[in-house]
Amino acid sequence: MALDGAFLRHLSRELEQAQGARVEKIYQPNREEMVFLLRTRAAQFKLLISARANSARIHFTRFVPENPKQPPMLCMLMRKRLSGAKLVQIRQPQLERLLFLDFEAVNELGDLVRLTVVSEIMGRYSNIILVDEAGRIVDALKRVDDEMSSERLVLPALWYELPPAQGKLCLLETQPQQVLNALLAQAKEMELSKGLLSVLQGVSPIVCRELQHRVGHGEQVMVHGMTDAQRERLLFFLGRLKQEVEECSGVPHLVLGTDKKPMDFSFLRPEQYGSSAVVREHASFSELLDAFYGERDRIDRMRVREQDLLRHLTTISDRLSRKINAQRGELAQCAEREHLRVCGDLLNANLYQLEPGLSSVELENFYEESLPKLRIRLDPRLTPSQNAQKYYRDYRKARTAEEKLTEQIAQAQQELLYLDTVLEELSRAETERDLIEIRQELQEQGYIKAPKGSKQRPTAAAAPMEFTVSDGFRVLVGRNNRQNDRLTLKLANNNDIWFHTKNIPGSHTILVTDGRTPTESALLDAARLAAAHSKGKSSSQVPVDYTQVRHVHKPAGAKPGMVIYENYRTMYVTPEE
């Protein structure tokens, strides 16, 4: 899965079309990625450089992550030194996994200087480094001091040095026979693919496996056990590989698993997977990397940002659940309050025959037809009359407790239901803006404290999701609870149709009628959308209630997104976007 040096060589040729472009803007959407907006008179390029351990890369992108309000220090430095700079050259030393991007810029004195942005694509050691024309480091995305590495320091004002060489053969400077000789000398006991990986520079495991697959016709090949025919095939395929790398004539191929998820990529067409994978050719190497990393990176970024919200909501939900269980236990004890009242009545009715100092007494229970004897405990320190009054007091206390507990349990259950809706909308959040709106909603409801001393302006409400369904009807879907309220109570017309999953947290969904009578197919599509944007999205036959917007109301003091509705019908659908 690694972006190897041979693939990077192909990619650098593609990036050369941006030579002559000037830096218009620089973004740093997170601490490990930077985006350079380059513009010529005829075109615009968005160059993404990532130093993330599991997805280090450099390529043109169509998907630019959201820009944070406060740019990091390195981003501000890059803007200061490179804004308006001209990209004049892109260099790659041999097949190393790094690129030098040379810029011509103007310094504070108005002099023309050359600055270089170094993109090192080396897994967890990946980095983005700004180097001046003298070869000294201006700053780096990841500073490396002597406590982190004893071989190579990456700190401002130090000379920039290339990463330590691995002592492998470079295809650009090596003939196939030399590679075969190195294999026999250094990797004789290895499998061919692993041996190639150990002696060749700039090739990834997928390329080495592909060479073995072609040499052995799909069978395992050991270096020491190669036949003469296999050696000849190896020399032939190494020669073709050398030619493709030198001429950059490879074609970007993406490998998809049976579940359509990206598995790997290469500039060679992989044949090793057979029918267990689908190989798709892309128009450009940048497009391939966008397809491979784009969705995965978006999910990773969102997961990091939503973890604290998820942890906070889970903690509150667990605390509420424990509180409800404890209150239910207290409520079960209150169920015996009638026994307390009966004891008080029996004592009052028999005061004339009771003596002070008794610890218990047996009296006929006249509330039952058979008049059974009921044993009643007494406090010997109290008179019979005081014991009766004590039972009445305990009865009234239990009755009041039952009323309060019933009310508190109902409120806690509503609160728990509301938190479920927030957790559900958190699972559907797609952008940082969605997370900000959720955080602000929780702050308004008192679940999260606003940072002290900060005056946060409310984020402008995002537009609801919009879909066009059967017969040309529009459907609007809320992204979160605040937007659900706005969509249903302010934006929707009384004659529009409101949809929501029955007893399942989800989005408010509005079928916009525009004065027309909605068709059955439009109603069905809208219900499917409502189910798809709910907690039941992975289920089948999800119940969805629908009614006119005029029949939907918000109770006074209700939480965001909470409404009541009447005159509704229910249909069962399978969720579908």
Coordinates of C-alpha atoms in Angstrom, one line a residue:
M1 CA 0.0 0.0 0.0
A2 CA 3.0 2.3 0.3
L3 CA 3.6 5.0 -2.2
D4 CA 7.0 3.8 -3.5
G5 CA 9.8 5.7 -5.3
A6 CA 8.9 4.4 -8.7
F7 CA 5.3 5.5 -8.3
L8 CA 6.5 8.8 -7.0
R9 CA 8.6 9.3 -10.1
H10 CA 5.5 8.8 -12.3
L11 CA 3.7 11.2 -10.0
S12 CA 6.4 13.9 -10.2
R13 CA 6.1 14.0 -14.0
E14 CA 2.4 14.6 -13.5
L15 CA 3.1 17.4 -11.0
E16 CA 5.4 19.2 -13.5
Q17 CA 2.4 20.6 -15.2
A18 CA 2.2 23.1 -12.3
Q19 CA 5.7 24.4 -13.0
G20 CA 5.5 28.1 -13.5
A21 CA 2.4 28.4 -11.3
R22 CA 2.4 30.9 -8.4
V23 CA 1.4 30.2 -4.8
E24 CA -2.0 31.9 -4.2
K25 CA -2.9 30.4 -0.8
I26 CA -1.5 27.9 1.7
Y27 CA -3.7 25.9 4.1
Q28 CA -2.9 23.6 7.0
P29 CA -6.2 21.8 7.7
N30 CA -4.5 19.6 10.4
R31 CA -1.2 19.2 12.0
E32 CA 0.1 16.7 9.4
E33 CA -1.2 18.0 6.1
M34 CA -0.7 21.1 4.0
V35 CA -2.5 22.3 0.8
F36 CA -0.9 24.7 -1.7
L37 CA -3.2 26.5 -4.0
L38 CA -1.2 27.2 -7.2
R39 CA -2.5 29.2 -10.1
T40 CA -1.4 30.0 -13.6
R41 CA -3.2 32.2 -16.1
A42 CA -4.9 29.1 -17.5
A43 CA -5.3 26.7 -14.6
Q44 CA -5.5 26.2 -10.9
F45 CA -4.0 23.3 -8.9
K46 CA -4.6 22.2 -5.4
L47 CA -1.5 20.4 -4.2
L48 CA -1.9 18.3 -1.1
I49 CA 1.2 17.2 0.9
S50 CA 0.5 14.8 3.7
A51 CA 3.0 13.6 6.3
R52 CA 0.5 11.3 8.1
A53 CA 2.1 7.9 9.0
N54 CA -0.6 5.8 7.3
S55 CA -1.3 8.0 4.3
A56 CA 1.8 10.0 3.5
R57 CA 1.7 11.4 -0.1
I58 CA 1.8 14.3 -2.5
H59 CA -0.6 14.9 -5.3
F60 CA -3.1 17.2 -6.9
T61 CA -6.5 16.9 -5.1
R62 CA -10.1 17.9 -5.7
F63 CA -11.0 17.4 -2.0
V64 CA -9.6 20.2 0.2
P65 CA -10.2 19.6 3.9
E66 CA -11.8 22.5 5.8
N67 CA -9.4 25.2 6.8
P68 CA -9.2 25.9 10.6
K69 CA -10.0 29.4 11.9
Q70 CA -6.5 29.8 13.5
P71 CA -3.7 28.7 11.2
P72 CA -0.8 26.8 12.8
M73 CA 2.7 28.4 13.1
L74 CA 4.2 26.5 10.2
C75 CA 1.3 27.5 8.0
M76 CA 1.8 31.2 8.9
L77 CA 5.5 30.9 8.2
M78 CA 4.9 29.3 4.8
R79 CA 2.4 32.0 3.9
K80 CA 4.9 34.7 4.9
R81 CA 7.8 33.2 2.9
L82 CA 6.0 31.6 -0.1
S83 CA 2.9 33.7 -0.9
G84 CA 3.3 34.7 -4.5
A85 CA 6.3 32.4 -5.0
K86 CA 6.7 30.7 -8.4
L87 CA 7.2 26.9 -8.6
V88 CA 10.2 26.5 -10.9
Q89 CA 11.3 22.9 -10.5
I90 CA 10.3 19.5 -9.1
R91 CA 13.2 17.1 -8.3
Q92 CA 13.5 13.5 -7.0
P93 CA 16.9 12.1 -6.0
Q94 CA 17.1 8.7 -7.7
L95 CA 14.1 6.7 -6.6
E96 CA 14.0 8.0 -3.0
R97 CA 10.6 8.6 -1.5
L98 CA 11.0 12.4 -1.4
L99 CA 10.4 15.3 -3.7
F100 CA 12.0 18.8 -3.8
L101 CA 9.7 21.6 -4.8
D102 CA 11.8 24.6 -5.7
F103 CA 10.2 28.0 -5.5
E104 CA 11.4 31.5 -6.5
A105 CA 10.2 34.0 -3.9
V106 CA 10.9 37.6 -2.9
N107 CA 12.2 38.2 0.6
E108 CA 11.6 41.2 2.9
L109 CA 14.3 43.2 1.1
G110 CA 12.8 42.6 -2.3
D111 CA 15.6 40.2 -3.4
L112 CA 14.8 37.1 -5.4
V113 CA 15.6 33.9 -3.4
R114 CA 15.1 30.2 -3.9
L115 CA 13.2 28.3 -1.2
T116 CA 12.6 24.5 -1.3
V117 CA 9.7 22.6 0.2
V118 CA 10.8 19.0 0.8
S119 CA 8.1 16.4 0.9
E120 CA 9.5 13.2 2.6
I121 CA 7.1 10.3 2.2
M122 CA 8.5 7.6 4.5
G123 CA 5.7 6.2 6.6
R124 CA 5.9 7.3 10.2
Y125 CA 9.1 9.3 9.4
S126 CA 7.3 11.4 6.8
N127 CA 7.8 15.2 7.0
I128 CA 7.4 18.5 5.3
I129 CA 10.5 20.7 5.5
L130 CA 11.1 24.3 4.3
V131 CA 14.8 24.8 3.2
D132 CA 16.4 28.1 2.2
E133 CA 18.7 28.6 -0.8
A134 CA 21.8 27.9 1.4
G135 CA 20.5 24.5 2.3
R136 CA 19.6 25.3 5.9
I137 CA 16.3 24.3 7.4
V138 CA 13.9 27.1 8.0
D139 CA 11.3 25.0 9.8
A140 CA 9.7 21.6 9.6
L141 CA 6.3 20.1 10.2
K142 CA 7.9 17.5 12.6
R143 CA 11.0 18.7 14.3
V144 CA 13.5 15.9 15.2
D145 CA 16.0 16.5 18.0
D146 CA 18.8 14.3 19.4
E147 CA 16.4 12.6 21.8
M148 CA 14.3 11.4 18.9
S149 CA 17.1 10.4 16.5
S150 CA 20.9 10.1 16.7
E151 CA 21.4 9.8 12.9
R152 CA 19.6 12.9 11.5
L153 CA 18.3 16.0 13.2
V154 CA 15.6 18.2 11.6
L155 CA 15.7 21.5 13.4
P156 CA 15.6 25.2 12.3
A157 CA 19.0 26.6 11.2
L158 CA 20.6 23.2 10.7
W159 CA 21.8 22.0 7.3
Y160 CA 19.3 19.8 5.5
E161 CA 20.5 16.2 5.0
L162 CA 19.0 13.5 3.0
P163 CA 17.6 10.5 4.9
P164 CA 20.2 7.8 5.5
A165 CA 20.7 5.6 2.4
Q166 CA 19.5 2.0 2.6
G167 CA 22.2 0.6 0.3
K168 CA 19.8 -0.8 -2.2
L169 CA 20.1 -0.9 -6.0
C170 CA 18.4 1.8 -8.0
L171 CA 16.7 0.7 -11.2
L172 CA 17.7 3.9 -13.0
E173 CA 21.4 3.1 -12.6
T174 CA 21.3 -0.8 -12.5
Q175 CA 21.0 -3.4 -15.2
P176 CA 18.7 -6.5 -14.7
Q177 CA 21.7 -8.9 -14.5
Q178 CA 23.1 -6.9 -11.6
V179 CA 19.8 -7.2 -9.7
L180 CA 19.8 -11.0 -10.3
N181 CA 23.4 -11.2 -9.1
A182 CA 22.5 -9.2 -5.9
L183 CA 19.6 -11.6 -5.3
L184 CA 21.8 -14.7 -5.5
A185 CA 24.4 -13.1 -3.3
Q186 CA 22.2 -11.4 -0.6
A187 CA 18.8 -13.1 -0.7
K188 CA 19.4 -16.6 -1.8
E189 CA 17.2 -18.2 0.9
M190 CA 14.3 -15.8 0.5
E191 CA 11.1 -15.9 -1.5
L192 CA 11.6 -14.0 -4.7
S193 CA 9.2 -11.1 -3.8
K194 CA 10.9 -10.5 -0.5
G195 CA 14.3 -10.8 -2.0
L196 CA 13.5 -8.1 -4.6
L197 CA 12.1 -5.9 -1.9
S198 CA 15.4 -6.3 0.1
V199 CA 17.8 -5.4 -2.8
L200 CA 15.8 -2.9 -5.0
Q201 CA 15.3 0.8 -4.1
G202 CA 11.9 2.5 -4.7
V203 CA 9.7 -0.5 -5.3
S204 CA 6.8 -1.5 -3.0
P205 CA 5.6 -5.0 -2.0
I206 CA 2.9 -5.0 -4.6
V207 CA 5.4 -4.5 -7.4
C208 CA 7.7 -7.3 -6.0
R209 CA 4.8 -9.7 -5.7
E210 CA 3.7 -8.9 -9.2
L211 CA 7.2 -9.7 -10.6
Q212 CA 7.1 -13.0 -8.7
H213 CA 3.6 -13.8 -10.0
R214 CA 4.7 -13.2 -13.6
V215 CA 8.0 -15.1 -13.2
G216 CA 6.4 -18.1 -11.5
H217 CA 3.0 -18.0 -13.3
G218 CA 1.3 -17.6 -10.0
E219 CA 3.3 -20.1 -8.1
Q220 CA 5.7 -19.4 -5.2
V221 CA 9.3 -18.9 -6.3
M222 CA 12.4 -19.1 -4.1
V223 CA 15.5 -17.3 -5.2
H224 CA 17.8 -20.3 -4.8
G225 CA 15.3 -22.6 -6.6
M226 CA 14.7 -20.6 -9.7
T227 CA 15.0 -22.5 -13.0
D228 CA 16.9 -21.2 -16.0
A229 CA 13.5 -20.3 -17.6
Q230 CA 12.4 -18.4 -14.5
R231 CA 15.7 -16.5 -14.4
E232 CA 15.2 -15.5 -18.0
R233 CA 11.7 -14.4 -17.3
L234 CA 12.9 -12.4 -14.3
L235 CA 15.5 -10.6 -16.4
F236 CA 12.9 -9.8 -19.0
F237 CA 10.4 -8.4 -16.6
L238 CA 13.1 -6.5 -14.7
G239 CA 14.1 -4.9 -18.1
R240 CA 10.4 -3.9 -18.7
L241 CA 10.1 -2.5 -15.2
K242 CA 13.3 -0.5 -15.7
Q243 CA 12.0 0.9 -19.0
E244 CA 8.7 1.9 -17.5
V245 CA 10.3 3.6 -14.6
E246 CA 12.8 5.5 -16.7
E247 CA 10.2 6.6 -19.3
C248 CA 7.4 7.0 -16.7
S249 CA 5.2 5.0 -19.0
G250 CA 3.2 3.2 -16.3
V251 CA -0.5 3.6 -15.9
P252 CA -2.3 4.2 -12.5
H253 CA -4.2 1.1 -11.4
L254 CA -6.4 0.9 -8.3
V255 CA -7.1 -2.5 -6.7
L256 CA -10.6 -2.9 -5.2
G257 CA -11.7 -5.7 -3.0
T258 CA -14.9 -7.6 -3.4
D259 CA -16.6 -5.1 -1.1
K260 CA -15.5 -2.3 -3.4
K261 CA -13.1 -0.9 -0.8
P262 CA -9.6 0.2 -2.1
M263 CA -7.0 -2.4 -1.3
D264 CA -3.8 -1.3 -3.1
F265 CA -2.5 0.7 -6.1
S266 CA 0.4 0.5 -8.5
F267 CA 1.8 1.9 -11.8
L268 CA 1.8 -1.7 -13.1
R269 CA -1.4 -3.6 -13.9
P270 CA -1.6 -6.1 -11.1
E271 CA -2.5 -9.7 -12.2
Q272 CA -1.7 -11.4 -8.9
Y273 CA -5.2 -11.0 -7.4
G274 CA -7.1 -12.9 -10.0
S275 CA -10.8 -13.0 -9.4
S276 CA -10.5 -12.0 -5.8
A277 CA -10.2 -8.3 -6.6
V278 CA -11.2 -5.7 -9.3
V279 CA -8.5 -3.7 -11.0
R280 CA -9.6 -0.3 -12.1
E281 CA -7.5 2.1 -14.3
H282 CA -7.5 5.8 -13.5
A283 CA -7.0 8.8 -15.7
S284 CA -4.2 10.2 -13.5
F285 CA -2.0 9.3 -10.6
S286 CA -3.5 12.2 -8.5
E287 CA -7.0 11.0 -9.2
L288 CA -6.1 7.5 -8.1
L289 CA -4.6 8.8 -4.8
D290 CA -7.7 10.9 -4.2
A291 CA -9.9 7.9 -4.7
F292 CA -7.7 5.7 -2.5
Y293 CA -7.0 8.0 0.4
G294 CA -9.8 10.6 0.2
E295 CA -12.7 8.9 1.9
R296 CA -10.4 7.0 4.4
D297 CA -8.7 10.2 5.4
R298 CA -12.0 12.1 5.8
I299 CA -13.2 9.4 8.1
D300 CA -10.0 9.4 10.1
R301 CA -10.0 13.1 10.6
M302 CA -13.6 13.1 11.7
R303 CA -13.0 10.2 14.0
V304 CA -10.3 12.1 15.8
R305 CA -12.4 15.3 16.1
E306 CA -15.5 13.5 17.3
Q307 CA -13.8 11.3 19.9
D308 CA -14.1 13.8 22.7
L309 CA -17.8 14.5 21.9
L310 CA -18.5 10.8 21.8
R311 CA -16.7 10.1 25.1
H312 CA -18.6 13.0 26.8
L313 CA -22.0 11.9 25.5
T314 CA -21.3 8.3 26.4
T315 CA -20.3 9.3 30.0
I316 CA -23.5 11.4 30.4
S317 CA -25.7 8.6 28.9
D318 CA -24.2 6.0 31.3
R319 CA -24.6 8.3 34.3
L320 CA -28.3 8.9 33.3
S321 CA -28.9 5.1 32.9
R322 CA -27.5 4.4 36.3
K323 CA -29.6 7.2 37.8
I324 CA -32.8 5.8 36.2
N325 CA -32.0 2.3 37.5
A326 CA -31.5 3.6 41.0
Q327 CA -34.7 5.7 40.9
R328 CA -36.6 2.7 39.7
G329 CA -35.3 0.7 42.7
E330 CA -36.6 3.5 45.0
L331 CA -39.9 3.6 43.2
A332 CA -40.3 -0.2 43.7
Q333 CA -40.0 0.4 47.4
C334 CA -42.7 3.1 47.3
A335 CA -45.1 0.5 46.0
E336 CA -45.5 -0.7 49.7
R337 CA -47.0 2.6 50.8
E338 CA -50.6 1.3 51.0
H339 CA -49.4 -1.2 53.6
L340 CA -48.2 1.8 55.7
R341 CA -51.6 3.5 55.4
V342 CA -53.4 0.3 56.4
C343 CA -51.1 -0.1 59.5
G344 CA -51.9 3.5 60.5
D345 CA -55.6 2.9 60.1
L346 CA -55.6 -0.3 62.1
L347 CA -53.6 1.3 64.9
N348 CA -56.0 4.3 65.0
A349 CA -59.0 2.0 65.2
N350 CA -57.6 0.0 68.1
L351 CA -56.0 2.7 70.2
Y352 CA -58.3 1.9 73.1
Q353 CA -56.8 -1.6 73.5
L354 CA -53.1 -0.8 73.0
E355 CA -50.7 -0.1 75.8
P356 CA -47.5 2.1 75.6
G357 CA -44.1 0.3 75.3
L358 CA -45.2 -2.4 72.9
S359 CA -42.7 -3.4 70.2
S360 CA -45.3 -5.1 68.0
V361 CA -49.0 -5.9 67.9
E362 CA -51.3 -8.3 66.0
L363 CA -54.6 -6.7 64.9
E364 CA -57.5 -7.9 62.6
N365 CA -57.2 -6.4 59.1
F366 CA -60.7 -5.2 58.4
Y367 CA -59.7 -4.3 54.9
E368 CA -59.9 -8.0 54.0
E369 CA -63.1 -10.1 54.2
S370 CA -61.5 -13.0 56.2
L371 CA -60.2 -10.5 58.8
P372 CA -56.7 -12.1 59.0
K373 CA -54.3 -11.1 61.7
L374 CA -51.7 -8.5 60.7
R375 CA -48.5 -8.1 62.7
I376 CA -47.5 -4.4 63.0
R377 CA -44.2 -3.3 64.3
L378 CA -44.1 -0.5 66.8
D379 CA -41.6 1.8 68.3
P380 CA -41.7 1.2 72.1
R381 CA -40.5 4.7 72.8
L382 CA -43.7 6.1 71.2
T383 CA -47.3 6.0 72.3
P384 CA -49.8 4.0 70.2
S385 CA -51.1 7.3 68.7
Q386 CA -47.6 8.5 67.8
N387 CA -46.9 5.1 66.2
A388 CA -50.0 5.5 64.0
Q389 CA -49.0 9.1 63.1
K390 CA -45.5 7.8 62.1
Y391 CA -47.1 5.3 59.7
Y392 CA -49.2 8.1 58.2
R393 CA -46.1 10.3 57.8
D394 CA -44.1 7.4 56.1
Y395 CA -47.1 6.8 53.8
R396 CA -47.3 10.5 52.8
K397 CA -43.5 10.5 52.2
A398 CA -43.7 7.4 50.1
R399 CA -46.6 8.8 48.0
T400 CA -44.7 12.1 47.5
A401 CA -41.6 10.2 46.6
E402 CA -43.5 8.1 44.1
E403 CA -44.8 11.2 42.4
K404 CA -41.4 12.9 42.3
L405 CA -39.6 9.7 41.2
T406 CA -42.1 9.1 38.4
E407 CA -41.6 12.6 37.2
Q408 CA -37.8 12.4 37.5
I409 CA -37.6 9.1 35.7
A410 CA -39.8 10.4 32.8
Q411 CA -37.5 13.5 32.5
A412 CA -34.4 11.3 32.6
Q413 CA -35.8 9.0 29.9
Q414 CA -36.6 12.0 27.7
E415 CA -33.1 13.3 28.3
L416 CA -31.6 9.9 27.4
L417 CA -33.7 9.9 24.3
Y418 CA -32.4 13.3 23.4
L419 CA -28.8 12.2 23.9
D420 CA -29.5 9.2 21.6
T421 CA -30.5 11.6 18.9
V422 CA -27.3 13.6 19.4
L423 CA -25.2 10.4 19.3
E424 CA -27.0 9.5 16.1
E425 CA -26.4 12.8 14.4
L426 CA -22.8 12.6 15.6
S427 CA -22.5 9.3 13.7
R428 CA -23.7 11.1 10.5
A429 CA -21.5 14.2 10.9
E430 CA -19.5 14.7 7.7
T431 CA -17.7 18.0 8.2
E432 CA -16.0 20.0 11.0
R433 CA -18.9 22.4 10.7
D434 CA -21.4 19.6 11.6
L435 CA -19.3 18.9 14.7
I436 CA -19.2 22.6 15.7
E437 CA -23.0 22.8 15.4
I438 CA -23.4 19.7 17.6
R439 CA -21.0 21.1 20.2
Q440 CA -22.8 24.4 20.2
E441 CA -26.1 22.6 20.7
L442 CA -24.7 20.7 23.7
Q443 CA -23.3 24.0 25.1
E444 CA -26.8 25.6 24.8
Q445 CA -28.3 22.6 26.7
G446 CA -25.7 22.8 29.4
Y447 CA -24.0 19.5 28.7
I448 CA -20.7 21.1 27.7
K449 CA -19.2 24.2 29.3
A450 CA -18.1 26.9 27.0
P451 CA -14.4 27.8 27.2
K452 CA -13.8 30.5 29.8
G453 CA -13.1 33.9 28.5
S454 CA -14.1 33.0 24.9
K455 CA -16.9 34.8 23.1
Q456 CA -18.0 32.3 20.5
R457 CA -20.3 33.5 17.8
P458 CA -22.9 31.0 16.8
T459 CA -22.0 29.2 13.6
A460 CA -24.3 30.1 10.7
A461 CA -26.8 27.3 10.2
A462 CA -25.8 25.0 7.3
A463 CA -28.4 24.3 4.7
P464 CA -30.3 21.0 5.0
M465 CA -29.4 18.2 2.7
E466 CA -31.5 18.3 -0.5
F467 CA -32.5 15.4 -2.7
T468 CA -34.7 15.1 -5.8
V469 CA -36.9 12.0 -5.8
S470 CA -39.6 10.5 -8.1
D471 CA -41.8 12.8 -10.1
G472 CA -39.4 15.8 -9.5
F473 CA -40.3 16.4 -5.8
R474 CA -37.7 17.8 -3.6
V475 CA -36.8 16.3 -0.2
L476 CA -35.0 18.2 2.6
V477 CA -33.3 16.3 5.4
G478 CA -32.0 17.9 8.6
R479 CA -28.3 17.4 9.6
N480 CA -28.8 17.8 13.4
N481 CA -31.4 18.7 16.1
R482 CA -31.1 22.4 15.7
Q483 CA -31.5 22.1 12.0
N484 CA -34.4 19.7 12.4
D485 CA -36.3 22.4 14.4
R486 CA -35.5 25.1 11.9
L487 CA -36.5 22.9 8.9
T488 CA -39.8 21.7 10.4
L489 CA -41.0 24.8 12.3
K490 CA -39.7 27.6 10.1
L491 CA -38.7 26.5 6.6
A492 CA -41.4 23.9 5.8
N493 CA -44.9 24.9 4.5
N494 CA -47.9 23.6 6.4
N495 CA -48.9 21.5 3.3
D496 CA -45.5 19.8 3.1
I497 CA -45.2 16.2 4.3
W498 CA -43.1 15.5 7.4
F499 CA -41.4 12.2 7.9
H500 CA -39.6 10.6 10.9
T501 CA -38.7 7.1 11.9
K502 CA -41.1 5.7 14.5
N503 CA -39.5 5.6 18.0
I504 CA -36.0 5.6 16.4
P505 CA -33.6 8.6 16.6
G506 CA -33.2 10.3 13.2
S507 CA -33.5 13.4 11.0
H508 CA -36.6 15.3 10.3
T509 CA -37.4 14.8 6.6
I510 CA -39.6 17.1 4.6
L511 CA -41.2 16.3 1.2
V512 CA -41.7 19.7 -0.4
T513 CA -45.1 19.7 -2.2
D514 CA -45.1 23.2 -3.7
G515 CA -48.9 23.0 -3.8
R516 CA -49.0 19.6 -5.6
T517 CA -50.4 16.3 -4.4
P518 CA -47.4 14.0 -3.6
T519 CA -47.4 10.7 -5.6
E520 CA -47.0 7.3 -3.9
S521 CA -43.5 6.9 -5.3
A522 CA -42.4 10.3 -4.0
L523 CA -43.8 9.4 -0.5
L524 CA -41.9 6.1 -0.6
D525 CA -38.6 7.7 -1.7
A526 CA -39.0 10.3 1.1
A527 CA -39.6 7.6 3.7
R528 CA -36.6 5.7 2.5
L529 CA -34.4 8.8 2.9
A530 CA -35.8 9.4 6.4
A531 CA -34.9 5.8 7.3
A532 CA -31.4 6.2 5.7
H533 CA -30.7 9.2 7.9
S534 CA -31.7 7.5 11.2
K535 CA -30.3 5.0 13.7
G536 CA -32.2 2.3 11.7
K537 CA -30.2 2.9 8.5
S538 CA -28.7 -0.6 8.7
S539 CA -32.0 -2.4 9.2
S540 CA -34.8 -3.4 6.9
Q541 CA -38.5 -2.7 7.2
V542 CA -38.0 0.4 9.2
P543 CA -41.3 2.1 10.4
V544 CA -41.6 5.7 9.3
D545 CA -44.4 8.0 10.4
Y546 CA -45.5 10.8 8.1
T547 CA -48.1 13.6 8.3
Q548 CA -48.6 17.1 7.1
V549 CA -46.3 19.7 8.7
R550 CA -49.4 21.5 10.2
H551 CA -49.9 18.5 12.5
V552 CA -46.3 18.7 14.0
H553 CA -45.8 20.8 17.1
K554 CA -43.1 21.5 19.6
P555 CA -44.0 21.3 23.3
A556 CA -42.9 24.2 25.5
G557 CA -39.4 23.7 26.9
A558 CA -38.7 20.6 24.8
K559 CA -35.2 19.7 23.8
P560 CA -34.0 20.6 20.2
G561 CA -35.4 18.2 17.6
M562 CA -38.2 17.0 20.0
V563 CA -41.7 17.4 18.6
I564 CA -45.2 15.8 18.9
Y565 CA -47.4 15.0 16.0
E566 CA -50.9 13.7 15.2
N567 CA -53.0 12.5 12.3
Y568 CA -50.1 10.4 11.0
R569 CA -49.7 7.2 9.0
T570 CA -46.9 4.7 9.1
M571 CA -45.1 2.9 6.3
Y572 CA -42.4 0.2 6.5
V573 CA -39.4 0.8 4.2
T574 CA -35.8 -0.3 3.6
P575 CA -33.4 2.6 4.0
E576 CA -32.0 3.9 0.7
E577 CA -30.2 7.1 -0.3

